[in-house]
Amino acid sequence: MVRTVFEKPDAIALVAEVFRELGYEGASMSEITARTKLSKGSVYHFFPGGKEEMAAEIMAHIDTWFVTEMFRPLEEEDPREAIARMWETTDSYFRSGRRVCLIGAFALDETRERFPRPIRDYFHRWISALSGALARAGKPQPEAQALAEEAVVGIQGALTLARALGDEAVFGRTLARLKQRLETAVA
Amino acid sequence: MVRTVFEKPDAIALVAEVFRELGYEGASMSEITARTKLSKGSVYHFFPGGKEEMAAEIMAHIDTWFVTEMFRPLEEEDPREAIARMWETTDSYFRSGRRVCLIGAFALDETRERFPRPIRDYFHRWISALSGALARAGKPQPEAQALAEEAVVGIQGALTLARALGDEAVFGRTLARLKQRLETAVA
DNA sequence: GACCTTCTAAACCGATCGGTCTATAAATAG
DNA sequence: CTATTTATAGACCGATCGGTTTAGAAGGTC
């Protein structure tokens, strides 16, 4: 069955990948329509506010996803189990290092000036959620916070290097190292 | 004395900051001329090949700088002393987290496809140089390589988070942690 | 001083930019 | 079925894009 019409959630996901690959400025309308196979009419039907609205909706979509799949699970009963699952979720979300972090990419150039809050919140909430789990696992507060920050820093750095080196393996190595580090720190 | 003419090294440095702040796609000619105060005529006088040549020259300039200021010093006599100075050079180059890594930013979007080699080499050489110093400080090869990779990953991640959180302190904390980690690992 | 090279200024170019609009097709409700 | 809503297609718009050109100013050499 050939698809004839799209629905908004599809449109958000499709456009999101274009922004992720090309960045905010690089994601021109011609690239968006070419890569998503959506016509200009469809794109502006779903996002009357243009690129700004697309990016805002994409970030909201990412936010929702991370809250339900990454942050809330970190609040579940067994914190060590929760953290272990976070590494799996992270590896899967970033496709073992083949997919970059859209929010991280936005943070690096002037796109940050457009969306300072969602960008800041994304990282802040991730660190908070992980820090909370570490605290419940027995880490005193200041160290828990520092370890959580170290983990998120490592994830972002590994994504950058994986792309830069054209070698996704560095992402897997970094996740394994960080996992180990948080486990022994908590032991 | 008001400056009337520029020379090429000045032009490279000025244009580099625009690319660093806006990324390759975001650095439009109008932004370049506005922010550098160079006229379009001047810009194309220095870079007849346009944006592509500007970016290539900027990366060559960065490469030279890193070789003389970061990589070669890591080969000097006392490896621990050399590594200690690397942290200072890193902090100073990235302005304690206020300046982003142009090469890292290029790696994240499709700009990478334009310049895969210089981007890959930049990180590869940094890791190699640091790994060599760690090895000379007594670390067996596989761990030296892993620690060097961890350090460069951490630097990149910290730059991303510093920008994302609008809080440069995370960069200083990360450098301090990595410095400590490499010192104890080598002890 | 004359001469020559280097650098600047800005008008100008076609192509592409983000965005609008109108007509129509597809899906849904009655 | 008809009526209405929702989504698609693409022509079209002014603005900006990256880049070219030409004329002249600034700076060095003798």
Tab-separated table of C-alpha atoms (C1' of nucleotides) in Angstrom, chain C residues 4-27:
chain	number	residue	atom	x	y	z
C	4	DC	C1'	53.213	48.544	-9.393
C	5	DT	C1'	51.085	45.481	-6.352
C	6	DT	C1'	47.805	44.765	-2.797
C	7	DC	C1'	43.575	45.585	-0.926
C	8	DT	C1'	38.850	47.815	-0.690
C	9	DA	C1'	34.227	49.232	-2.156
C	10	DA	C1'	29.974	48.291	-3.909
C	11	DA	C1'	27.063	47.568	-7.971
C	12	DC	C1'	25.578	43.655	-10.046
C	13	DC	C1'	24.361	38.577	-11.239
C	14	DG	C1'	21.631	34.197	-11.381
C	15	DA	C1'	20.286	30.801	-7.954
C	16	DT	C1'	18.288	29.639	-3.870
C	17	DC	C1'	16.283	31.109	0.325
C	18	DG	C1'	11.933	30.956	3.500
C	19	DG	C1'	7.306	31.653	2.874
C	20	DT	C1'	2.418	32.440	0.494
C	21	DC	C1'	-1.308	31.196	-2.230
C	22	DT	C1'	-4.711	28.750	-4.978
C	23	DA	C1'	-6.497	24.676	-6.826
C	24	DT	C1'	-7.371	20.001	-6.123
C	25	DA	C1'	-7.127	15.360	-4.176
C	26	DA	C1'	-7.919	12.259	-0.276
C	27	DA	C1'	-10.171	11.078	3.844
